[in-house]
Coordinates of C-alpha atoms in Angstrom, one line a residue:
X229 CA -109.7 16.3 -244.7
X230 CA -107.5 19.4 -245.4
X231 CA -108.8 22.3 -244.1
X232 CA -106.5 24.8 -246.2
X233 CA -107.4 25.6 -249.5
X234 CA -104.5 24.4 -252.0
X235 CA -103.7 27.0 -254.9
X236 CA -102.2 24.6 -257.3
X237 CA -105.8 22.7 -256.8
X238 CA -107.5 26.1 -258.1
X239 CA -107.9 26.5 -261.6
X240 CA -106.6 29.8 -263.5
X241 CA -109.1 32.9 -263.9
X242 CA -108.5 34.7 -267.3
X243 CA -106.8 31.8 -269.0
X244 CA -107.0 32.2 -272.5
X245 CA -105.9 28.7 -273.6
X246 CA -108.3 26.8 -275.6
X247 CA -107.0 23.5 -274.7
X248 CA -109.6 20.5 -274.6
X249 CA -110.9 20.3 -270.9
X250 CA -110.5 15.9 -270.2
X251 CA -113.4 15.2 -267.8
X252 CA -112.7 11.6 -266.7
X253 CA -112.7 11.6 -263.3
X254 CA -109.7 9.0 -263.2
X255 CA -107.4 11.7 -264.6
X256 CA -105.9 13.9 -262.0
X257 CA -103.8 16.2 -263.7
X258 CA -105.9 19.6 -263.6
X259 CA -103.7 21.6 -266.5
X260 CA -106.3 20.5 -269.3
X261 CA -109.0 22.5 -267.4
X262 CA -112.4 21.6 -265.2
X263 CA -113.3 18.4 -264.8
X264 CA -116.6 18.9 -262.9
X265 CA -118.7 21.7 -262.0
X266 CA -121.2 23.4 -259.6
X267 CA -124.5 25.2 -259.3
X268 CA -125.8 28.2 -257.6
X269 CA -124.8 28.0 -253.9
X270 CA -128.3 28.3 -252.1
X271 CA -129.2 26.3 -249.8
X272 CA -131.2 23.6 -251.5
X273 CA -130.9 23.4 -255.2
X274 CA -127.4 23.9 -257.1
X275 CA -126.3 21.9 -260.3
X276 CA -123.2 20.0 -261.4
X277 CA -121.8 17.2 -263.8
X278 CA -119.1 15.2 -264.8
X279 CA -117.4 14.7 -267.9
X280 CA -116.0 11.7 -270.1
X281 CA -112.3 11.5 -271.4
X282 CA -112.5 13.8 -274.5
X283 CA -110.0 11.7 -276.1
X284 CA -107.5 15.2 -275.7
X285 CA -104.8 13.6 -273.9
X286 CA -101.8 15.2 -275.5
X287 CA -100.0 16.7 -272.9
X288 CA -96.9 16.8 -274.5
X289 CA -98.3 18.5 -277.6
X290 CA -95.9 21.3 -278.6
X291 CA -96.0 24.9 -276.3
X292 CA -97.7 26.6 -279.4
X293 CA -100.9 24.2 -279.3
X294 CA -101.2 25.6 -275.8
X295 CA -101.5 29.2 -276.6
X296 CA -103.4 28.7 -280.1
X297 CA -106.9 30.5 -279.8
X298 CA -109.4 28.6 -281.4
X299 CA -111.7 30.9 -281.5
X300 CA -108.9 32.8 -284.2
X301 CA -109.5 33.6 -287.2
X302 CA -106.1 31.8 -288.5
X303 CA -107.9 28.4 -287.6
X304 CA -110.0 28.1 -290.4
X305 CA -111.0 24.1 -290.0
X306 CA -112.3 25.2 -286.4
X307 CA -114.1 29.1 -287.8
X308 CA -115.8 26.8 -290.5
X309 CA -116.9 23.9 -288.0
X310 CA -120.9 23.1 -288.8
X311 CA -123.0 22.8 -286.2
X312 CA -123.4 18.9 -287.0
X313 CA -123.6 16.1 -284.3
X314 CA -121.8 13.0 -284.4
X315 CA -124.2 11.2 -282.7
X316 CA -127.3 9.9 -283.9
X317 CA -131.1 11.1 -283.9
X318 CA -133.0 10.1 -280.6
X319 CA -135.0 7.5 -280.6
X320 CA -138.7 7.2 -278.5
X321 CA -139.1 3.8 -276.7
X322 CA -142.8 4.0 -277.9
X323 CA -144.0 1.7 -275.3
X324 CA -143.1 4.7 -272.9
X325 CA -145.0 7.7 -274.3
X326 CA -149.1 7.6 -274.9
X327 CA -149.8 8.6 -278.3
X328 CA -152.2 11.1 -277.2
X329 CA -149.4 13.2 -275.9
X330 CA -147.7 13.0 -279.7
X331 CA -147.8 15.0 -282.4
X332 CA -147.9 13.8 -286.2
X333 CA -146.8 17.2 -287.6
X334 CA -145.1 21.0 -286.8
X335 CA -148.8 22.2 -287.8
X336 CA -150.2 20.6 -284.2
X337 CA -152.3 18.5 -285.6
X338 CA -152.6 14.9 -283.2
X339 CA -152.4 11.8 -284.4
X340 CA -155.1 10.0 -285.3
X341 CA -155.9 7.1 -282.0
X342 CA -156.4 3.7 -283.9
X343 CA -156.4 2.5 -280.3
X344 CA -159.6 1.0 -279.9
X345 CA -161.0 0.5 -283.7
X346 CA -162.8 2.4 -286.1
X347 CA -164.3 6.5 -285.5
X348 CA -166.8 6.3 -282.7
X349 CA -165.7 2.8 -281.3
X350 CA -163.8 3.2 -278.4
X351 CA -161.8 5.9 -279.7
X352 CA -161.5 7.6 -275.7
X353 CA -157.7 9.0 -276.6
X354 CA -159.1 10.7 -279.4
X355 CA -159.0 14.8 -279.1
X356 CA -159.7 17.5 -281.5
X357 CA -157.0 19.8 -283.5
X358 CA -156.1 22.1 -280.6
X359 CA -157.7 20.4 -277.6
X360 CA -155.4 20.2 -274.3
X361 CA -154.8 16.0 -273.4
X362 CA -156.5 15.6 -270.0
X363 CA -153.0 14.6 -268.6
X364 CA -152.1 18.4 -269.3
X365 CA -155.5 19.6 -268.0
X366 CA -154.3 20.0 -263.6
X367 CA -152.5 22.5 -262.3
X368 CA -152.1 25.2 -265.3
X369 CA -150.2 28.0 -264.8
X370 CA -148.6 31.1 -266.9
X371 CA -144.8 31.0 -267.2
X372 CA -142.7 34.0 -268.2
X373 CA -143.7 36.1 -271.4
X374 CA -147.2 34.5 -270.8
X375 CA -146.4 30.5 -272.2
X376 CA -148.7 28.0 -270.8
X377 CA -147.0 25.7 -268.5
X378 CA -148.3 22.6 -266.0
X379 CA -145.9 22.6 -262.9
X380 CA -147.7 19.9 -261.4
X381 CA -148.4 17.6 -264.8
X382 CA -145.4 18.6 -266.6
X383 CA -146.0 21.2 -269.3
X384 CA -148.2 22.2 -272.0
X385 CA -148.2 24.6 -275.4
X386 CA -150.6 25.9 -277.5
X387 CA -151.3 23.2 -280.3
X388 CA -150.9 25.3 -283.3
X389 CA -147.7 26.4 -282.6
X390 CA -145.1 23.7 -282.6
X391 CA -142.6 23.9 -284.6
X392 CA -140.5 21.0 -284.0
X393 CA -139.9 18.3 -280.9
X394 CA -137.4 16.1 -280.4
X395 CA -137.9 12.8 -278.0
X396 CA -135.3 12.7 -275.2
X397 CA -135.3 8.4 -274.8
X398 CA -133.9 6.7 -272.2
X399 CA -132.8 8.6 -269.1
X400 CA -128.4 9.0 -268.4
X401 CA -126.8 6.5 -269.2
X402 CA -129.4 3.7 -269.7
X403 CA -129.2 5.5 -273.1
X404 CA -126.4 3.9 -275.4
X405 CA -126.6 6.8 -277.8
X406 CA -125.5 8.8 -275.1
X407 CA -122.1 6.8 -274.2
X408 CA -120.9 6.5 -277.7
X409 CA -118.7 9.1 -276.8
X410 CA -118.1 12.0 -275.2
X411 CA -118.2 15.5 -277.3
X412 CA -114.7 17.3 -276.7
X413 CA -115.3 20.5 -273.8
X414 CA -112.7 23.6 -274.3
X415 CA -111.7 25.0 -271.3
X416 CA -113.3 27.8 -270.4
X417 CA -111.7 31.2 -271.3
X418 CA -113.0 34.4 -268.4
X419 CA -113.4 37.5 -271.0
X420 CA -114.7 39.9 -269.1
X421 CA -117.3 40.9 -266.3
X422 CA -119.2 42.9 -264.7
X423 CA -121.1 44.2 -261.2
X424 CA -124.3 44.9 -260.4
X425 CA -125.0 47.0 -257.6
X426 CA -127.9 46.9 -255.0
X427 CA -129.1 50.0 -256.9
X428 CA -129.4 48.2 -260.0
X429 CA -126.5 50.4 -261.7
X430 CA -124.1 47.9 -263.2
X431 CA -120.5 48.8 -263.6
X432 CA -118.4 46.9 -266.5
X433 CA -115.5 45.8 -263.2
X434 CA -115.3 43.5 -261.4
X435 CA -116.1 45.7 -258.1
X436 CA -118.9 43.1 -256.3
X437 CA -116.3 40.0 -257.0
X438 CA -115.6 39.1 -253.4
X439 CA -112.3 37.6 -252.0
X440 CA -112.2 34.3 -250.7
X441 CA -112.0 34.0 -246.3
X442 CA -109.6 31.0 -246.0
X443 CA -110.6 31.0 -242.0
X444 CA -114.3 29.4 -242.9
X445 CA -112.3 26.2 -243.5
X446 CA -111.5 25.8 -240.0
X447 CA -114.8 27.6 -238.4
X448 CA -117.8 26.0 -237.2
X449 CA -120.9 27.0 -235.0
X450 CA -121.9 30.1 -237.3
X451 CA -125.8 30.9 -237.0
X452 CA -127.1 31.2 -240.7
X453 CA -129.6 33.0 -239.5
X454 CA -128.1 36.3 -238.3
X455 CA -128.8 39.2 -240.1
X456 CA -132.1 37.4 -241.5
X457 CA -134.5 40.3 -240.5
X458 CA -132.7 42.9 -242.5
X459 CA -132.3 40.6 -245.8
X460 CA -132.6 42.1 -248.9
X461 CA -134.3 39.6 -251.1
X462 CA -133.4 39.4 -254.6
X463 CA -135.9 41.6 -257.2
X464 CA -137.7 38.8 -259.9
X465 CA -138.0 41.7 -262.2
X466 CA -134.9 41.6 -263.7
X467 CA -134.4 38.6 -265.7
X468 CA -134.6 40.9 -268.8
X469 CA -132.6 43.9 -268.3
X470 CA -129.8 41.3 -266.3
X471 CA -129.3 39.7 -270.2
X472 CA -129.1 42.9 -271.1
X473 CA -126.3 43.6 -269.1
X474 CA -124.7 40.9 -270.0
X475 CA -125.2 42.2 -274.2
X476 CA -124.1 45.4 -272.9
X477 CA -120.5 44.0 -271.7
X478 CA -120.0 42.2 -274.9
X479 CA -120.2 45.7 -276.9
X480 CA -118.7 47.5 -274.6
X481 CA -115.5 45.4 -274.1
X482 CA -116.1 44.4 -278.3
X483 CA -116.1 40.6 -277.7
X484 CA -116.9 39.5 -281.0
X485 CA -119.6 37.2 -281.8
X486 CA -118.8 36.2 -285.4
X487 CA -119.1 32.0 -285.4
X488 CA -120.5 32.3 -281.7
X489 CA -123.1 30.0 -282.1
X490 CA -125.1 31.0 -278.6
X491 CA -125.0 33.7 -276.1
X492 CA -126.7 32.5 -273.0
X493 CA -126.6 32.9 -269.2
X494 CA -125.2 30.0 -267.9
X495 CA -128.8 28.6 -265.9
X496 CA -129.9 27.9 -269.4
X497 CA -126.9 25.4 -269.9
X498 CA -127.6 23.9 -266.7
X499 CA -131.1 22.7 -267.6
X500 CA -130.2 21.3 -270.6
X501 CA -127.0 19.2 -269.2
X502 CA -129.0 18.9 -266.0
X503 CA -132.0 16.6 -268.5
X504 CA -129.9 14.1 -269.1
X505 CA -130.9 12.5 -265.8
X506 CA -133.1 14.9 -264.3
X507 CA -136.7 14.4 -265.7
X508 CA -138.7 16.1 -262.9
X509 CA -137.9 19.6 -263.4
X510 CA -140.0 21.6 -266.3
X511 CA -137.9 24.6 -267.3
X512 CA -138.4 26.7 -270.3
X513 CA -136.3 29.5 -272.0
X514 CA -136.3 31.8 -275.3
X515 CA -134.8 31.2 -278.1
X516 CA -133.9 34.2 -280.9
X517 CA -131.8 33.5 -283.5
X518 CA -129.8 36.7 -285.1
X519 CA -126.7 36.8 -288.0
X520 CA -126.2 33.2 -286.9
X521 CA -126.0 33.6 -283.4
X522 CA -128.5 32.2 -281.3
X523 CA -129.6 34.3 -278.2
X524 CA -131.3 31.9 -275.1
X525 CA -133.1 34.2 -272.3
X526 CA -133.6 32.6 -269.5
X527 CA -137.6 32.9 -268.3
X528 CA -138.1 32.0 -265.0
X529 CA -141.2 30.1 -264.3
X530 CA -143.5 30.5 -261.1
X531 CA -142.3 28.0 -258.5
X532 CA -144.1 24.9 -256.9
X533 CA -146.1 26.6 -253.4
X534 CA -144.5 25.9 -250.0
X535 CA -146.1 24.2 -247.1
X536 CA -144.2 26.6 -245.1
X537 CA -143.3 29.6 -247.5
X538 CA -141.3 31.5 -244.6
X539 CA -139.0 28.6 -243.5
X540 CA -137.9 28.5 -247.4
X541 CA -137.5 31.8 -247.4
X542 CA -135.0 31.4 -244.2
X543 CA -133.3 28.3 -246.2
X544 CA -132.6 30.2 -249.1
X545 CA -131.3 32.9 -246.5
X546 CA -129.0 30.4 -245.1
X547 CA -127.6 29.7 -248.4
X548 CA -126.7 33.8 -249.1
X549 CA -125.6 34.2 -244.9
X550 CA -122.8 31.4 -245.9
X551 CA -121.7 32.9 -248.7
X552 CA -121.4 36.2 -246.7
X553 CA -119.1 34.8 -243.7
X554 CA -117.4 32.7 -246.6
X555 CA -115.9 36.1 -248.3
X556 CA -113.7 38.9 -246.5
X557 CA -114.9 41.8 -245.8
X558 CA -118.6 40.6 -244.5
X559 CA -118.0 41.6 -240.7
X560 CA -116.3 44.5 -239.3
X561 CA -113.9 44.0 -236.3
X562 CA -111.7 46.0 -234.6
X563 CA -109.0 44.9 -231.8
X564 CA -109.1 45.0 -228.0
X565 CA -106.0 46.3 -225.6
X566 CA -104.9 42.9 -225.4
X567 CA -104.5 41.8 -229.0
X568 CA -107.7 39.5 -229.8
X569 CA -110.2 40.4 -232.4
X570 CA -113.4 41.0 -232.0
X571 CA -115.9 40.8 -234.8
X572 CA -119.5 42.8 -234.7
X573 CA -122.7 42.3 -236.5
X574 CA -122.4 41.0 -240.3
X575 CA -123.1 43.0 -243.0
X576 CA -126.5 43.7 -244.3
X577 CA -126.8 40.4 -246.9
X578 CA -128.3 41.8 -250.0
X579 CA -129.1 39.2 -252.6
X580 CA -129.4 41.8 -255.4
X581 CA -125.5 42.4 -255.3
X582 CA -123.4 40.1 -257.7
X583 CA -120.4 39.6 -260.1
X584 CA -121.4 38.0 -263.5
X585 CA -118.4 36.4 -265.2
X586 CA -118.0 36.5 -269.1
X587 CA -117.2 33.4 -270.2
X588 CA -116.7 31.7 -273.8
X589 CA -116.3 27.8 -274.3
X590 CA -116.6 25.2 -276.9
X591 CA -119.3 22.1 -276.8
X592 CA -118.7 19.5 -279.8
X593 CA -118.7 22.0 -282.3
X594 CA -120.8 24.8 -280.3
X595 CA -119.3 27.6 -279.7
X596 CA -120.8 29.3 -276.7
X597 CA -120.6 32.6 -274.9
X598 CA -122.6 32.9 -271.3
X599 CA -122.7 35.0 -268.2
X600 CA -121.9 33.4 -265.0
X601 CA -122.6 34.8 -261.2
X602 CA -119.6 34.5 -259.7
X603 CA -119.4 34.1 -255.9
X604 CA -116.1 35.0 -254.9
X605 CA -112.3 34.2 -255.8
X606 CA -108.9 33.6 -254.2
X607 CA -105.3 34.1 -255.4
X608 CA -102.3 32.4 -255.9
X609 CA -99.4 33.2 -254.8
X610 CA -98.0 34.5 -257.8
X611 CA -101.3 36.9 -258.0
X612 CA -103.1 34.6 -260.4
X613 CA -106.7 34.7 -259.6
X614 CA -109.2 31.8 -259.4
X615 CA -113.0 31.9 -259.5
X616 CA -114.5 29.9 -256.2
X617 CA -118.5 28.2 -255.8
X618 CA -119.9 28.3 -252.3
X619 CA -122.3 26.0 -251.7
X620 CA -124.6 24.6 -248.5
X621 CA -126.3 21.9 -247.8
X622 CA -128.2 19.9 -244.8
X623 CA -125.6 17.9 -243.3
X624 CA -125.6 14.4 -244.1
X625 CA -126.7 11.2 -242.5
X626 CA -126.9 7.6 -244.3
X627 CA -130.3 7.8 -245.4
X628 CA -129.4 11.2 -247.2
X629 CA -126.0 10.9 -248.5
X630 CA -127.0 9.0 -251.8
X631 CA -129.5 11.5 -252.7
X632 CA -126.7 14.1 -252.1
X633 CA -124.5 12.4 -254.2
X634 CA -127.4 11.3 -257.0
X635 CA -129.0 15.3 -257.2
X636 CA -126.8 18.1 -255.6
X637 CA -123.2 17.1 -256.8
X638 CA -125.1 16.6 -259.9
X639 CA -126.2 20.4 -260.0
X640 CA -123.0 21.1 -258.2
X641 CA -120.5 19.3 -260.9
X642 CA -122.7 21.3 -263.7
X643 CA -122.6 24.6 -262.9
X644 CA -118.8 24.3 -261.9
X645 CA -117.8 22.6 -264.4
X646 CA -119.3 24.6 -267.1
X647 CA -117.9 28.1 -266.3
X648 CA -114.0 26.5 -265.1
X649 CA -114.3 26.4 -261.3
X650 CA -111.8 24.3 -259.9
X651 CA -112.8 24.3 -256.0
X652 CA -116.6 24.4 -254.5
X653 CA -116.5 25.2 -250.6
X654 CA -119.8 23.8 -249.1
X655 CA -121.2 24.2 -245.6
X656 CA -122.8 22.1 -244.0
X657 CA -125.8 23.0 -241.6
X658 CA -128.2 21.5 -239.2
X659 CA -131.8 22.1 -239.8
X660 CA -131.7 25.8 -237.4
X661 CA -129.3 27.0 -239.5
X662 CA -126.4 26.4 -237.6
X663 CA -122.9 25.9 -239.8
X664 CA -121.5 22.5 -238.9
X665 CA -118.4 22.1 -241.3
X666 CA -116.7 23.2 -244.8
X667 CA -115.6 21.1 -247.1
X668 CA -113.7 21.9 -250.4
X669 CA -114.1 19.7 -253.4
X670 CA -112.9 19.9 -256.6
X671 CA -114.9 19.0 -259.6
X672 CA -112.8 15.9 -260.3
X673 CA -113.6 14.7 -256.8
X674 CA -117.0 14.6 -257.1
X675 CA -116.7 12.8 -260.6
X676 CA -114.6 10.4 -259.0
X677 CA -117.0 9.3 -256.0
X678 CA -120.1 9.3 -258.0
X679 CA -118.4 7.3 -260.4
X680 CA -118.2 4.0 -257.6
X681 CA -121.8 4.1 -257.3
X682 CA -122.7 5.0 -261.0
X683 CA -125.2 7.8 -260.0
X684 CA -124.3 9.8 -263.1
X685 CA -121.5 10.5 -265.8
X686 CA -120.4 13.8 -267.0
X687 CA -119.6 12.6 -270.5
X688 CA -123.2 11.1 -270.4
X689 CA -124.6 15.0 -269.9
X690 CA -122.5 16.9 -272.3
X691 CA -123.3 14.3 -275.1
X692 CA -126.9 15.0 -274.4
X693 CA -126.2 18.6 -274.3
X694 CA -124.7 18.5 -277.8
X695 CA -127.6 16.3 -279.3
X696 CA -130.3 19.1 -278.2
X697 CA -127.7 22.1 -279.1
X698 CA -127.3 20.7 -282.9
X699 CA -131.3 19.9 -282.8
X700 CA -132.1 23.5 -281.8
X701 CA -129.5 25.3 -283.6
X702 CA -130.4 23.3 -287.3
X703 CA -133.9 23.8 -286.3
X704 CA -134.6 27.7 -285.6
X705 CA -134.6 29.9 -288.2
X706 CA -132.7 33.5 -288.7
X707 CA -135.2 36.4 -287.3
X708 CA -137.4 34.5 -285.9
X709 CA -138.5 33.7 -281.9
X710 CA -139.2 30.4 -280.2
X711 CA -139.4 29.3 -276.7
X712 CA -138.0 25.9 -276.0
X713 CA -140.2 23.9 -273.6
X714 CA -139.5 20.6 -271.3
X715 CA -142.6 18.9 -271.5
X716 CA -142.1 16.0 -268.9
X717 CA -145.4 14.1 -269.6
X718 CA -144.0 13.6 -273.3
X719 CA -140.7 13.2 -272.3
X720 CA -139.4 15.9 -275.0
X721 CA -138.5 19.0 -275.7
X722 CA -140.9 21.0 -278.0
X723 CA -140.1 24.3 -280.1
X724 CA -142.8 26.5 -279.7
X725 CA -143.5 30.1 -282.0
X726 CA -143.2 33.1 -280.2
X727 CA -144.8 36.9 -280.8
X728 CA -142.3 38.4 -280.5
X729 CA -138.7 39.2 -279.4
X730 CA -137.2 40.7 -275.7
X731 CA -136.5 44.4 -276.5
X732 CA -133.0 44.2 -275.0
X733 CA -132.0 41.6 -278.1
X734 CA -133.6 43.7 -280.3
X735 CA -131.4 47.1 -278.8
X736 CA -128.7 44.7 -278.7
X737 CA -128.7 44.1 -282.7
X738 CA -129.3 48.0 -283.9
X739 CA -126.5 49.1 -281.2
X740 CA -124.3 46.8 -283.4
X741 CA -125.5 47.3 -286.6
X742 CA -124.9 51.3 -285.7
X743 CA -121.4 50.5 -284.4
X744 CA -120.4 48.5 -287.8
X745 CA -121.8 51.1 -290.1
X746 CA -119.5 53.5 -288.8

């Protein structure tokens, strides 16, 4: 394997093109845009998927097709795009879901158990309006904002609040509906960013964007665990003010949001791509709908307890520590009398210090604006820049590599592919932390070796992701709040009423409506 990191491999940063992005893994050429993506490189969970040929394949369209915006108002066809799927309603394989975990109406009421004859004859699935199924009744806990979730059993809601549901089917790509074709993907445009500080002050530059240390690709016997006892651990308090940051940049830098049909961080994106074959994970998020753009906020819910909370705490260190070494300026050095360099301690790791990309895109007919942490970037030699995900993982052994393949490229290929990043570095470690190798992929090469063994297809995610984008977006009304729940026992996701809406979309709407009344 190369162990130098090639810069015509590395995709643009700041490209404004709006060119369809081909996610076939067979196709090599790498001008149409990102073919796979990554996830969030800690140590054990990071998200990634493929794509299917978007049918885009007109590389010899004229030079102006390359430079038109879509997102322009001169395109009127694209400005007036509905928010309309192609793709027909999900169906339920009712053999797989219990009718006690259905619902007849939006009011909550259940359906009516005919299972076992008449009223009072063997009527045992029967529940009244309102009741929780027993199959929800283990393991409650309160998610964010106070919604009623079951980690262990797979979610639950208060009955008198649905609003709608919609019935996933068949997982990946045992589900036709989901290979009819893939929904075009426009390649992803970087607007603007900004840094947030280990003080929590946030600066709209890109000040906490760290560059790329080409050296890790040849390095090996780093101890992930240096620098552990003076880790800053990131605060779980600011899930709310971090969206509004990310609000704040678009006003400040006047990104407009006319025809934007959702403003989201990217984690939200990667659950709902991340569904199509992952059924295990229950995830919820916000949902606000204002002047026709809909606001998700990301609500993080209260993990699954450890067997040994401190090693995960060191495993999720590991993941930070390789990220550190993996960018300049993480160790100081200084140089003996006879030439060689010597490195000292490495910086303090504080997880609390980031770079959050602004990025705007194109699903099918969604257009989409979302935040994405950015961990560090290298340059071209013409001075073009290009965003970087750093990854680690356990290294591999033939019982593990299929799961690697089946789970983490999956979360890897998403999260990559969905903000543009064109090259994940991941280190591999033993099980003390120690840095093994590097390897670079791109997000075509992980397409590509998933592909022999049919683990997943990328095309099969995004189609999914455009079925539950027109469902929600037809669904939720203007000025009003939901939360969107996975309920896993159900297999479907449920729109829920909320009380109320996050004060930092609500700041977010009078700061504009002030700004345009002037």
């Amino acid at each position: 394997m190369s162990k130098t990191v090639e810069e015509d491999e590395i995709g643009e940063l700041g490209n404004e093109s709006s060119v369809d992005v081909n996610i076939d893994g067979d196709d090599d050429d790498d001008e149409g845009g990102e073919e796979d993506g990554g996830e969030d490189g800690e140590d054990d969970d990071d998200e990634e998927e493929e794509e299917e040929d978007t049918g885009e394949e007109q590389e010899e369209e004229d030079a102006e097709d390359d430079d038109d915006d879509l997102f322009g108002k001169q395109n009127e066809d694209y400005v007036n795009t509905k928010a309309i799927s192609q793709l027909r309603p999900p169906q339920l394989p009712p053999s797989q879901f219990p009718r006690k975990q259905d619902f007849s109406e939006a009011t909550g009421r259940r359906m009516q158990q005919e299972r076992g004859g008449a009223a009072g004859r063997g009527h045992r699935d029967s529940l009244p309006v309102g009741s929780i199924p027993p199959a929800w009744n283990h393991n409650l806990s309160f998610g964010s904002g106070g919604s009623l979730m079951s980690l262990g059993r797979g979610g639950g809601r208060p009955a008198d609040a649905l609003v709608a549901e919609m019935k996933l089917g068949a997982v990946g790509h045992n589900n036709d509906m989901l290979r009819i074709k893939c929904p075009p993907f426009q390649e992803p445009s970087h607007l603007a960013g900004y840094s947030r500080m280990s003080d929590e002050s946030v600066h709209f530059d890109d000040r906490c964007l760290r560059r790329f240390r080409r050296e890790i690709l040849s390095e090996s016997g780093a101890d992930l665990n240096e620098g552990f006892e003076s880790y800053v651990e990131k605060r779980e308090d600011g899930a709310a003010s971090g969206f509004g940051d990310l609000l704040a940049c678009l006003r400040g830098k006047q990104i407009p949001l006319d025809n934007v049909h959702f403003v989201t961080f990217r984690n939200n994106l990667n659950k709902i791509l991340g569904t199509a074959y992952n059924r295990n994970d229950v995830w919820e998020m916000g949902v606000h709908k204002r002047k026709g753009t809909v606001y998700l906020d990301v609500h993080k819910l209260p993990e699954a307890p450890h067997l040994d909370v401190e090693m995960q705490r060191r495993r999720c260190y590991w993941g930070y520590s390789f990220e550190q070494i993996a960018t300049e300026g993480s160790r100081s050095s200084h140089h003996s009398a006879n030439g060689a360099t010597k490195h000292h301690k490495l910086s303090r790791v504080d997880a609390n210090i980031e770079y959050c990309a602004v990025v705007r895109t194109k699903l099918g007919p969604h257009r989409i604006i979302m935040g994405a942490e950015m961990d560090c970037f290298d340059t071209h030699h013409d001075g073009r820049k290009s965003f970087i995900e750093l990854k680690t993982s356990r290294e591999l052994d033939t019982r593990t590599v299929d799961r690697f393949e089946r789970e983490k490229l999956l979360k890897f290929w998403i999260q990559s592919f969905l903000a543009g990043v064109q090259q994940i570095v991941i280190g591999f470690r033993d099980d003390a932390g120690r840095l093994l190798r590097t390897k670079v992929m791109r997000p075509q090469d992980i397409t590509q070796q998933v592909k022999q063994k049919h683990h997943w297809e990328g095309g099969v995610c995004l189609a999914f992701a455009d079925k539950v984008l027109c469902w929600l977006y037809g669904t939720v009304k203007e000025d009003e709040n939901y939360t969107l729940y996975f309920n896993r026992n159900a297999n479907r996701l449920e729109l829920v009423k909320a009380n109320s809406c996050p004060e930092v979309i609500s700041s977010h709407m009078e700061l504009l409506s002030h700004t345009s009344s002037q």
